[in-house]
Coordinates of N, CA and C in Angstrom, one line a residue:
M1 N -21.2 22.5 -3.7 CA -20.8 21.1 -3.3 C -19.4 21.8 -2.7
L2 N -19.6 21.4 -1.4 CA -18.4 21.2 -0.8 C -16.8 21.1 -1.0
T3 N -16.1 21.8 -0.6 CA -14.4 21.9 -1.5 C -13.9 20.0 -1.1
E4 N -14.1 19.6 0.1 CA -13.6 18.2 0.1 C -14.5 17.5 -0.8
E5 N -15.7 17.4 -0.8 CA -16.2 17.0 -1.9 C -15.9 16.7 -3.1
R6 N -15.7 17.9 -3.5 CA -14.9 18.4 -5.1 C -13.6 17.5 -5.1
Y7 N -12.9 17.5 -4.3 CA -11.8 16.7 -3.9 C -11.7 15.3 -4.0
R8 N -12.6 14.5 -3.3 CA -12.7 13.4 -3.7 C -13.2 12.8 -4.8
R9 N -14.1 13.5 -5.6 CA -14.8 13.1 -6.8 C -13.8 13.4 -7.9
I10 N -12.4 14.5 -7.7 CA -11.3 14.4 -8.5 C -10.7 13.6 -8.6
L11 N -10.1 13.1 -7.4 CA -9.4 11.9 -7.2 C -9.8 10.4 -7.5
R12 N -11.3 10.3 -7.3 CA -11.8 9.4 -7.7 C -11.9 8.9 -9.2
R13 N -11.7 10.0 -9.9 CA -12.1 10.2 -11.5 C -10.7 9.8 -11.8
L14 N -9.7 10.5 -11.4 CA -8.3 10.4 -11.6 C -8.1 8.8 -11.2
Q15 N -8.2 8.2 -10.4 CA -8.0 6.6 -10.1 C -8.7 5.8 -10.9
E16 N -10.0 6.2 -11.5 CA -10.6 5.5 -12.4 C -9.8 5.5 -14.0
E17 N -9.5 6.7 -14.3 CA -8.9 7.3 -15.8 C -7.4 7.3 -15.8
G18 N -6.7 7.9 -14.6 CA -5.4 7.9 -14.8 C -5.2 9.5 -15.3
T19 N -5.8 9.8 -16.2 CA -5.8 11.3 -16.5 C -7.3 12.2 -16.5
V20 N -7.5 13.3 -16.3 CA -8.7 13.9 -16.7 C -8.6 15.4 -16.8
K21 N -9.5 15.6 -17.9 CA -9.4 17.2 -18.7 C -10.1 18.2 -17.7
L22 N -9.7 19.2 -17.9 CA -10.1 20.7 -16.9 C -11.9 20.8 -17.6
Q23 N -11.8 20.5 -18.6 CA -13.5 21.1 -19.0 C -14.3 19.8 -18.4
E24 N -13.7 18.3 -18.5 CA -14.8 17.4 -17.9 C -14.9 17.6 -16.5
L25 N -14.1 18.0 -15.6 CA -13.9 18.2 -14.4 C -15.1 19.4 -13.7
C26 N -15.2 20.4 -14.7 CA -15.8 21.5 -14.8 C -17.2 20.8 -14.8
V27 N -17.9 20.3 -15.5 CA -18.9 19.6 -15.9 C -19.4 18.6 -14.9
L28 N -18.0 17.7 -14.4 CA -18.5 17.0 -13.3 C -18.9 17.5 -12.2
L29 N -18.2 18.4 -11.8 CA -18.4 19.1 -10.5 C -19.2 20.2 -10.2
E30 N -19.8 20.5 -11.8 CA -20.5 21.8 -11.8 C -19.8 23.0 -11.1
A31 N -18.6 23.3 -11.6 CA -17.9 24.4 -11.2 C -17.4 25.1 -12.2
S32 N -17.1 26.1 -11.6 CA -16.2 27.2 -12.8 C -14.6 26.7 -13.1
E33 N -14.0 27.1 -14.0 CA -12.7 26.7 -14.5 C -11.7 27.5 -13.2
S34 N -11.7 28.3 -12.7 CA -11.1 28.9 -11.7 C -11.2 28.2 -10.2
T35 N -12.2 27.9 -10.1 CA -12.5 26.9 -8.9 C -11.8 25.5 -9.1
V36 N -12.2 24.8 -10.1 CA -11.3 23.5 -10.5 C -9.7 24.2 -10.5
R37 N -9.1 25.0 -10.8 CA -8.0 25.3 -11.0 C -7.6 25.3 -9.6
R38 N -8.0 26.3 -9.0 CA -7.7 26.1 -7.4 C -7.8 24.6 -7.0
D39 N -8.8 24.1 -6.9 CA -8.6 22.4 -6.3 C -7.7 22.0 -7.1
L40 N -6.9 21.9 -8.3 CA -6.1 21.1 -8.8 C -4.5 21.8 -8.3
A41 N -4.6 22.7 -8.0 CA -3.5 23.6 -7.5 C -3.1 23.1 -6.2
D42 N -4.3 22.9 -5.4 CA -4.1 22.4 -3.9 C -4.0 21.0 -3.6
L43 N -4.4 20.2 -4.6 CA -4.2 18.8 -4.5 C -2.7 18.3 -5.0
E44 N -2.4 19.3 -6.2 CA -0.9 18.8 -6.6 C 0.1 19.2 -5.3
E45 N -0.4 20.3 -4.7 CA 0.5 20.9 -3.2 C 0.6 20.1 -2.4
R46 N -0.7 19.0 -2.3 CA -0.5 17.8 -1.1 C 0.2 16.6 -2.1
G47 N 0.7 16.9 -3.1 CA 1.2 15.5 -3.6 C 0.2 14.3 -4.3
L48 N -1.1 14.8 -4.5 CA -2.1 13.9 -4.8 C -2.4 13.8 -6.2
L49 N -1.7 14.7 -6.9 CA -1.9 14.9 -8.3 C -1.0 15.5 -9.1
R50 N -0.6 15.5 -10.3 CA 0.1 16.5 -11.1 C -0.4 17.0 -11.9
R51 N -0.7 18.5 -12.2 CA -1.2 19.2 -13.4 C -0.1 18.9 -14.4
V52 N -1.1 18.8 -15.7 CA -0.8 18.6 -16.9 C -1.4 19.8 -17.8
H53 N -1.0 19.8 -19.3 CA -1.8 20.7 -19.9 C -3.1 20.2 -20.3
G54 N -4.0 21.2 -20.0 CA -5.5 20.9 -20.0 C -6.1 19.7 -19.2
G55 N -5.2 19.9 -18.0 CA -6.1 18.8 -16.6 C -5.1 18.6 -15.9
A56 N -5.3 17.2 -15.3 CA -4.4 16.9 -14.4 C -4.3 15.1 -14.6
A57 N -3.1 14.3 -13.7 CA -2.8 12.9 -13.8 C -2.5 12.6 -12.8
L58 N -2.7 11.4 -12.3 CA -1.9 10.9 -11.0 C -0.5 11.3 -11.1
P59 N -0.1 11.3 -9.6 CA 1.4 11.5 -9.5 C 2.2 10.2 -9.7
V60 N 3.4 10.4 -10.2 CA 4.5 9.3 -10.4 C 5.5 9.3 -9.1
M61 N 5.4 8.5 -8.4 CA 6.4 8.6 -7.1 C 7.5 8.3 -7.5
S62 N 8.5 9.2 -7.2 CA 9.8 8.7 -7.5 C 10.1 8.3 -9.1
G63 N 9.6 9.3 -9.5 CA 9.7 8.9 -11.1 C 9.4 7.1 -11.7
G64 N 8.4 6.7 -10.7 CA 8.0 5.4 -11.0 C 8.8 4.2 -10.2
L65 N 10.1 4.5 -9.7 CA 11.1 3.6 -9.1 C 10.8 3.4 -7.7
E66 N 10.9 2.5 -7.1 CA 10.7 2.0 -5.7 C 11.9 2.4 -5.0
P67 N 12.1 3.2 -3.8 CA 13.2 3.3 -3.3 C 14.0 1.6 -2.9
G68 N 15.0 1.7 -3.2 CA 15.9 0.4 -2.7 C 15.7 0.0 -1.4
M69 N 16.3 -1.8 -1.0 CA 16.0 -1.9 0.3 C 17.0 -0.9 1.4
A70 N 18.2 -0.7 0.4 CA 19.0 -0.1 1.6 C 18.7 1.4 1.7
E71 N 18.1 1.9 0.8 CA 17.3 3.7 1.1 C 16.4 3.3 2.1
K72 N 15.6 2.1 2.1 CA 14.2 2.1 3.1 C 14.8 1.3 4.4
S73 N 15.8 0.6 4.4 CA 16.1 0.6 5.7 C 16.7 1.5 6.8
T74 N 17.1 2.4 6.5 CA 17.4 3.7 7.1 C 16.5 4.8 7.5
V75 N 15.2 4.5 7.1 CA 13.9 5.2 7.5 C 13.1 5.1 8.1
N76 N 12.6 5.6 8.8 CA 11.6 5.4 10.2 C 11.7 4.2 10.8
V77 N 12.9 3.9 11.1 CA 13.3 2.8 11.7 C 12.1 2.1 13.0
S78 N 12.2 3.2 13.9 CA 11.7 2.8 15.3 C 10.2 2.7 15.1
Q79 N 9.5 3.3 14.0 CA 8.2 3.1 13.7 C 7.9 1.8 12.9
K80 N 9.0 1.4 12.1 CA 8.8 0.1 11.5 C 8.8 -1.1 12.5
Q81 N 9.8 -0.8 13.6 CA 9.7 -1.9 14.5 C 8.7 -2.2 15.3
K82 N 8.0 -1.0 15.8 CA 6.6 -1.1 16.5 C 5.9 -1.6 15.6
I83 N 5.5 -1.1 14.3 CA 4.5 -1.9 13.2 C 4.7 -3.5 13.3
A84 N 6.1 -3.8 13.0 CA 6.3 -5.3 13.2 C 6.1 -5.8 14.3
E85 N 6.4 -5.4 15.5 CA 5.8 -6.3 16.8 C 4.4 -6.4 16.6
T86 N 3.5 -5.0 16.3 CA 2.4 -5.4 16.6 C 1.6 -6.3 15.7
A87 N 2.3 -6.2 14.6 CA 1.8 -7.3 13.4 C 2.2 -8.8 13.7
S88 N 3.2 -9.2 14.2 CA 3.7 -10.3 14.7 C 2.5 -10.7 16.0
A89 N 2.3 -9.9 16.6 CA 1.5 -10.4 17.6 C 0.1 -11.0 17.2
V90 N -0.4 -10.9 15.9 CA -1.4 -11.3 15.7 C -1.5 -13.0 15.0
V91 N -0.2 -13.1 14.9 CA 0.1 -14.2 14.2 C 0.0 -15.8 15.4
R92 N -0.9 -16.6 14.7 CA -1.1 -18.0 16.0 C -0.5 -19.1 15.4
N93 N 0.3 -19.8 16.3 CA 0.7 -21.3 16.0 C -0.2 -21.8 15.2
G94 N 0.6 -22.7 14.1 CA -0.2 -23.7 13.3 C -0.5 -22.6 11.9
E95 N -0.3 -21.7 11.8 CA -0.9 -20.8 10.4 C 0.2 -20.9 9.6
A96 N -0.5 -20.5 8.4 CA 0.6 -20.3 7.3 C 0.3 -18.6 6.7
I97 N 1.4 -18.1 6.4 CA 1.3 -16.7 6.3 C 2.1 -16.5 4.9
Y98 N 1.8 -15.1 4.5 CA 2.7 -14.8 3.3 C 3.2 -13.5 3.6
L99 N 4.8 -13.2 3.6 CA 5.1 -12.2 4.0 C 5.7 -11.5 2.4
D100 N 5.1 -10.2 2.6 CA 5.9 -9.7 1.1 C 6.9 -8.9 1.2
A101 N 7.5 -8.9 0.3 CA 8.9 -8.3 0.3 C 9.0 -6.8 0.8
G102 N 10.0 -6.4 1.6 CA 10.1 -5.1 2.2 C 10.6 -5.0 3.4
T103 N 10.7 -3.9 4.0 CA 11.6 -3.4 5.2 C 10.8 -4.0 6.4
T104 N 9.5 -3.4 6.5 CA 8.6 -3.4 7.5 C 8.2 -5.1 7.7
T105 N 8.0 -5.7 6.5 CA 7.6 -7.4 6.8 C 8.7 -7.9 7.4
L106 N 10.0 -7.6 6.9 CA 11.5 -8.3 7.2 C 11.3 -8.1 9.0
A107 N 11.0 -7.0 9.2 CA 11.4 -6.4 10.7 C 10.1 -7.4 11.5
M108 N 9.4 -8.1 10.7 CA 8.6 -9.0 11.8 C 9.1 -10.4 12.2
I109 N 10.2 -10.7 11.3 CA 10.8 -12.0 11.6 C 11.0 -12.6 12.7
P110 N 12.4 -11.2 13.5 CA 12.6 -11.6 14.8 C 11.7 -11.8 15.9
Y111 N 10.3 -11.2 15.5 CA 9.5 -11.5 16.7 C 8.7 -12.7 16.5
L112 N 8.9 -13.4 15.2 CA 8.0 -14.5 14.9 C 8.8 -15.6 15.7
K113 N 9.9 -15.7 15.9 CA 10.7 -16.7 16.4 C 10.1 -17.4 17.5
G114 N 10.2 -18.8 17.5 CA 9.6 -19.7 18.6 C 7.9 -19.8 18.1
K115 N 7.3 -19.4 16.9 CA 6.3 -19.6 16.6 C 6.1 -21.2 15.4
E116 N 5.3 -21.6 15.7 CA 5.3 -22.9 14.9 C 4.5 -22.7 13.6
I117 N 5.0 -21.8 12.8 CA 3.9 -21.4 11.6 C 5.1 -21.8 10.4
T118 N 4.3 -21.8 9.1 CA 5.0 -22.0 7.9 C 4.8 -20.4 7.3
V119 N 5.8 -20.0 6.4 CA 5.7 -18.8 5.7 C 6.0 -19.0 4.3
V120 N 5.4 -18.1 3.4 CA 5.8 -18.0 1.8 C 6.2 -16.4 1.7
T121 N 7.1 -16.4 0.9 CA 7.3 -15.0 0.6 C 8.1 -14.8 -0.9
N122 N 8.1 -13.5 -1.1 CA 8.8 -13.2 -2.6 C 9.7 -12.5 -2.2
G123 N 10.3 -12.3 -0.9 CA 11.5 -11.5 -0.4 C 13.0 -12.1 -0.5
L124 N 14.0 -11.9 -0.8 CA 14.9 -12.7 -0.8 C 15.6 -12.3 0.8
P125 N 15.5 -11.3 1.0 CA 16.2 -11.0 2.5 C 15.1 -11.7 3.5
Q126 N 13.8 -11.9 3.1 CA 13.2 -12.3 4.2 C 13.5 -13.9 4.3
L127 N 13.6 -14.5 3.4 CA 14.1 -16.2 3.3 C 15.4 -16.0 4.3
D128 N 16.2 -15.4 3.9 CA 17.5 -15.6 4.9 C 17.4 -15.5 6.5
A129 N 16.3 -14.3 6.5 CA 15.6 -14.0 8.0 C 15.0 -15.1 8.6
L130 N 14.4 -15.7 8.1 CA 13.6 -17.0 8.4 C 14.6 -18.1 8.5
L131 N 15.5 -18.5 7.9 CA 16.6 -19.4 8.2 C 16.9 -19.3 9.4
E132 N 17.6 -18.0 9.5 CA 18.1 -17.4 11.0 C 17.2 -17.9 12.3
V133 N 16.0 -17.6 12.0 CA 15.2 -18.1 13.5 C 14.4 -19.5 13.2
E134 N 14.8 -20.1 12.1 CA 14.4 -22.0 11.8 C 12.8 -21.8 11.8
I135 N 12.5 -21.0 10.9 CA 10.8 -21.0 10.6 C 10.9 -21.6 9.1
P136 N 10.1 -22.4 8.9 CA 10.2 -23.0 7.6 C 9.4 -22.1 6.2
G137 N 10.3 -21.7 5.4 CA 9.7 -20.8 4.6 C 10.1 -21.5 3.3
Y138 N 9.2 -21.0 2.2 CA 9.0 -21.2 0.9 C 9.5 -20.0 0.2
L139 N 10.4 -19.8 -0.7 CA 10.4 -18.5 -1.7 C 9.8 -18.8 -3.2
L140 N 9.0 -17.7 -3.5 CA 8.5 -17.6 -4.9 C 9.5 -17.7 -5.7
G141 N 9.1 -18.3 -7.2 CA 10.0 -18.2 -8.1 C 9.9 -16.9 -8.8
G142 N 10.5 -16.3 -9.7 CA 10.3 -15.3 -10.6 C 11.4 -14.4 -10.8
L143 N 10.9 -13.0 -11.4 CA 12.1 -12.2 -11.7 C 12.4 -11.5 -10.6
A144 N 14.0 -11.6 -10.2 CA 14.4 -10.8 -9.2 C 14.7 -9.2 -9.7
K145 N 13.9 -8.4 -8.7 CA 14.3 -7.0 -8.8 C 15.2 -6.6 -8.0
P146 N 16.7 -6.0 -8.5 CA 17.9 -5.5 -8.0 C 17.6 -4.7 -6.6
R147 N 16.8 -3.6 -6.6 CA 16.5 -2.7 -5.8 C 15.8 -3.0 -4.6
T148 N 14.8 -3.8 -5.1 CA 13.9 -4.1 -3.6 C 14.0 -5.7 -3.3
K149 N 15.0 -6.2 -3.9 CA 14.9 -7.9 -3.5 C 13.9 -8.6 -3.5
A150 N 12.8 -7.9 -4.5 CA 11.6 -8.8 -4.6 C 11.7 -9.7 -5.9
L151 N 10.9 -10.9 -5.8 CA 10.7 -11.9 -6.9 C 9.3 -11.3 -7.4
V152 N 8.8 -11.2 -8.6 CA 7.8 -10.7 -9.5 C 7.8 -11.4 -10.7
G153 N 6.4 -11.1 -11.2 CA 6.4 -11.5 -12.6 C 5.6 -12.8 -13.0
S154 N 5.1 -13.3 -13.7 CA 4.4 -14.2 -14.1 C 4.6 -15.7 -13.5
L155 N 5.9 -15.9 -13.5 CA 6.3 -17.2 -12.4 C 6.1 -16.8 -11.2
A156 N 6.4 -15.5 -10.3 CA 5.8 -15.4 -9.2 C 4.5 -15.7 -8.9
L157 N 3.6 -15.1 -9.6 CA 2.1 -15.5 -9.7 C 1.6 -16.6 -9.7
A158 N 2.0 -17.3 -10.6 CA 1.8 -18.9 -10.9 C 2.3 -19.7 -9.9
N159 N 3.3 -19.6 -9.3 CA 4.0 -19.9 -7.8 C 2.9 -19.7 -6.5
L160 N 2.5 -18.5 -6.6 CA 1.6 -18.1 -5.7 C 0.6 -18.9 -5.7
G161 N -0.6 -18.9 -6.7 CA -1.6 -20.0 -6.9 C -1.6 -21.2 -6.3
H162 N -0.4 -22.0 -5.7 CA -0.2 -23.3 -5.1 C -0.5 -23.1 -3.7
F163 N -0.8 -22.0 -3.0 CA -0.8 -22.2 -1.7 C -2.2 -21.2 -1.1
R164 N -2.4 -21.2 0.2 CA -3.3 -20.6 0.6 C -3.2 -20.1 2.1
F165 N -3.5 -19.0 2.6 CA -2.7 -18.4 3.5 C -4.0 -18.1 4.7
D166 N -3.7 -18.3 6.1 CA -4.5 -17.9 7.1 C -4.3 -16.1 7.2
R167 N -3.1 -15.7 7.0 CA -2.8 -14.1 6.8 C -2.0 -13.7 5.9
C168 N -1.8 -12.7 5.1 CA -1.0 -12.3 4.7 C -0.5 -11.0 4.9
F169 N 0.4 -10.5 5.2 CA 1.3 -9.1 5.6 C 2.0 -8.3 4.3
L170 N 1.5 -7.3 3.8 CA 1.8 -6.6 2.7 C 2.4 -5.3 2.7
G171 N 3.3 -4.8 2.1 CA 3.7 -3.3 2.4 C 3.1 -2.5 1.3
A172 N 3.2 -1.3 1.5 CA 2.0 -0.2 0.5 C 3.4 1.3 0.6
N173 N 3.3 2.0 -0.4 CA 3.8 3.0 -0.2 C 3.0 4.3 -0.7
G174 N 1.7 3.8 -0.7 CA 0.4 4.9 -0.3 C -0.4 4.5 0.1
I175 N -1.3 5.4 0.8 CA -2.3 4.8 1.5 C -3.4 6.3 1.4
H176 N -4.5 6.2 0.7 CA -5.6 7.3 0.5 C -6.8 6.9 0.4
P177 N -7.8 7.6 1.2 CA -9.1 7.1 1.1 C -9.8 6.9 -0.4
D178 N -9.3 7.7 -1.2 CA -10.0 7.8 -2.7 C -8.9 6.7 -3.6
A179 N -7.3 6.7 -3.4 CA -6.9 5.8 -4.2 C -6.5 4.7 -3.8
G180 N -6.9 4.0 -2.2 CA -6.9 2.9 -1.9 C -5.1 2.7 -1.2
Y181 N -4.8 1.4 -1.2 CA -3.6 1.0 -1.3 C -2.7 1.1 -2.6
T182 N -1.6 1.6 -2.4 CA -0.7 1.7 -3.6 C 0.8 1.6 -3.7
T183 N 1.4 1.1 -4.9 CA 2.6 1.0 -4.6 C 3.2 1.4 -6.2
P184 N 4.7 1.8 -6.6 CA 4.8 2.4 -7.6 C 4.9 0.9 -8.7
D185 N 5.2 -0.2 -8.7 CA 5.4 -1.6 -9.6 C 4.0 -2.0 -9.7
P186 N 3.6 -2.1 -10.8 CA 2.3 -2.8 -11.3 C 2.8 -4.2 -11.2
E187 N 3.5 -4.9 -11.4 CA 3.9 -6.1 -11.5 C 4.0 -6.5 -9.6
E188 N 4.3 -5.9 -8.8 CA 4.5 -6.1 -7.3 C 2.8 -5.8 -7.0
A189 N 2.0 -4.9 -7.4 CA 0.7 -4.7 -7.1 C 0.3 -5.7 -7.6
A190 N 0.3 -6.4 -8.6 CA -0.6 -7.7 -8.8 C -0.4 -8.7 -8.3
L191 N 0.9 -8.8 -7.6 CA 1.4 -10.0 -6.6 C 0.7 -9.8 -5.5
K192 N 1.0 -8.7 -4.9 CA 0.1 -8.4 -3.5 C -1.5 -8.5 -3.5
R193 N -1.9 -8.1 -4.6 CA -3.3 -8.4 -4.9 C -3.7 -9.9 -4.6
R194 N -2.9 -10.8 -5.6 CA -3.0 -12.0 -5.6 C -3.1 -12.8 -3.8
A195 N -2.0 -12.3 -3.4 CA -1.7 -13.1 -2.0 C -2.8 -12.4 -1.0
S196 N -3.4 -11.2 -1.6 CA -4.6 -10.8 -0.8 C -5.9 -11.7 -0.8
E197 N -6.0 -12.1 -2.4 CA -7.1 -13.0 -2.4 C -7.1 -14.3 -2.2
L198 N -5.6 -14.7 -1.7 CA -5.5 -16.5 -1.2 C -5.5 -16.4 0.2
S199 N -5.9 -15.3 0.9 CA -5.3 -15.4 2.3 C -7.0 -15.0 2.9
L200 N -7.0 -15.5 4.0 CA -8.7 -15.4 4.7 C -8.5 -14.1 5.4
R201 N -7.0 -13.4 5.8 CA -7.1 -11.9 6.1 C -5.7 -11.5 5.6
T202 N -6.0 -10.3 4.8 CA -5.1 -9.3 4.9 C -4.8 -7.9 5.8
Y203 N -3.3 -8.0 5.8 CA -2.8 -6.5 6.6 C -1.9 -5.7 5.6
V204 N -2.2 -4.8 5.8 CA -1.2 -3.5 5.2 C -0.4 -3.0 6.2
L205 N 1.1 -3.1 6.4 CA 1.9 -2.6 7.1 C 2.8 -1.3 6.5
A206 N 2.2 -0.1 7.2 CA 2.8 0.9 6.6 C 3.3 2.2 7.9
D207 N 4.3 2.7 8.0 CA 4.2 4.2 8.5 C 3.4 5.1 7.9
S208 N 3.5 6.2 9.1 CA 2.5 7.1 8.8 C 2.8 8.0 7.8
S209 N 4.2 8.0 7.4 CA 4.6 8.8 6.5 C 3.9 8.5 4.7
K210 N 3.5 7.1 4.9 CA 2.7 6.6 3.3 C 1.2 7.5 3.5
I211 N 0.9 7.6 4.7 CA -0.5 8.0 4.6 C -0.9 9.5 3.8
G212 N -1.7 9.5 3.0 CA -2.1 10.6 2.3 C -1.3 10.7 0.8
L213 N -0.7 9.7 0.6 CA 0.4 9.7 -0.6 C -0.3 8.6 -1.6
V214 N -0.2 8.7 -2.9 CA -0.6 7.9 -4.0 C 0.3 7.5 -4.9
A215 N 0.7 6.3 -4.9 CA 1.9 5.9 -6.0 C 1.0 5.3 -7.3
F216 N 1.9 4.7 -8.2 CA 1.5 5.0 -9.3 C 0.3 3.6 -9.6
A217 N 0.7 2.6 -8.9 CA 0.0 1.1 -9.2 C -1.2 0.9 -8.0
K218 N -2.4 0.8 -8.2 CA -3.2 0.4 -7.1 C -2.9 -1.2 -6.9
M219 N -3.3 -1.6 -5.6 CA -3.3 -3.0 -5.2 C -4.4 -3.6 -4.7
L220 N -5.0 -2.6 -3.8 CA -6.2 -3.0 -2.9 C -7.1 -1.7 -2.8
E221 N -8.4 -1.6 -2.6 CA -8.8 -0.9 -1.9 C -8.8 -0.7 -0.4
L222 N -8.7 0.4 0.5 CA -8.9 0.1 1.8 C -9.5 -0.7 2.5
E223 N -10.8 -0.9 2.2 CA -11.7 -1.7 2.8 C -11.1 -3.1 2.7
Q224 N -10.3 -3.6 1.8 CA -9.8 -5.1 1.6 C -8.7 -5.4 2.6
A225 N -8.5 -4.4 3.5 CA -7.1 -5.0 4.5 C -7.2 -3.9 5.4
A226 N -6.7 -4.7 6.7 CA -6.6 -4.2 8.0 C -5.3 -3.2 7.8
L227 N -5.1 -1.9 8.5 CA -3.9 -1.3 8.5 C -3.1 -1.3 9.6
I228 N -2.2 -1.6 9.7 CA -1.3 -2.0 11.0 C -0.3 -0.5 10.9
T229 N -0.3 0.6 11.5 CA 0.6 1.6 11.5 C 0.6 2.0 13.0
E230 N 2.0 3.0 13.1 CA 2.2 3.5 14.5 C 1.3 4.5 14.6
Q231 N 0.5 5.3 13.8 CA -0.1 6.4 14.3 C -0.6 6.8 12.8
V232 N -2.0 7.5 13.1 CA -2.7 8.1 11.5 C -2.7 9.7 11.8
P233 N -2.0 10.8 11.2 CA -2.4 11.9 11.3 C -3.7 12.4 11.3
E234 N -4.0 13.4 12.3 CA -5.4 13.8 12.6 C -6.1 13.8 11.1
R235 N -5.7 14.9 10.2 CA -6.4 14.8 9.0 C -7.0 13.6 8.3
W236 N -6.3 12.5 8.6 CA -6.5 11.3 7.7 C -7.7 10.5 8.7
R237 N -7.5 10.8 10.0 CA -7.9 9.8 10.8 C -9.3 9.0 10.5
K238 N -10.2 10.2 10.3 CA -11.7 9.6 10.3 C -11.8 9.1 8.9
P239 N -11.3 10.0 7.6 CA -11.6 9.0 6.5 C -10.8 7.7 6.5
I240 N -9.9 7.6 6.8 CA -9.1 6.2 6.8 C -9.7 5.1 7.8
A241 N -9.9 5.6 9.1 CA -10.8 4.8 9.9 C -12.5 4.3 9.4
D242 N -12.8 5.2 8.7 CA -14.4 4.8 8.2 C -14.1 3.6 7.2
L243 N -12.7 3.6 6.4 CA -13.0 2.6 5.4 C -11.8 1.2 6.1
T244 N -11.1 1.3 6.8 CA -10.6 0.3 7.2 C -10.3 0.0 8.5
N245 N -10.0 -1.6 8.9 CA -9.7 -1.6 10.5 C -8.2 -1.0 11.0
L246 N -8.4 -0.3 11.6 CA -7.0 0.2 12.1 C -6.3 -0.5 13.1
I247 N -5.2 -0.9 13.1 CA -4.5 -1.7 14.4 C -3.2 -0.9 14.7
G248 N -3.3 -0.6 16.2 CA -1.8 0.3 16.3 C -1.9 1.4 16.3
G249 N -2.9 2.0 15.1 CA -3.1 3.3 14.8 C -3.6 4.8 15.8

């Protein structure tokens, strides 16, 4: 079995189980302990798993805490602006769209000015920005997260169910061919997943620094959304392009 195929199988089992034992992987891969240990060491170096006693587990990015809006707003600014402009161009007059909380979806709003659309969002900064450009906006109710300024939880999920969308635009912290689109918070992942279910078309907005990373909670498979990014690193281009529609990448 080729090395990359072993890697894919290891990551797929981790995504299914959360943790996996060394002996289990030896049987699954029909490989020796020394080979599997080398595979795990390489995957850990890439940030795709963490080795634990007797096996491996999914990585927990930033200790499971998502960076706050203040932190994210100063990172990869030019890339986010390019992605936001590309994303806003697909929105048509008369559409209803969902904007996820996050800095890249927030950057879309100035580019949406003048369009006759209706927006639903779970982001507190998004609502302020929509009011500035006179776009009708609905804010979901729910638990407000101080770091990300996002509204989440059962109330947000219930409110979301009252709407239907032409398009939804979501952020992600990790994009990986085996793990799919991931984010640190399971409650945010559930809201993103539900928004996608209620939308005719789903787009994930993420700069290239997120490609190849895996966060704690899975939100979607890659094939469930189009990826809007500024570029895809060469080593990830084919596996990601095989699974999702790339826009601007």
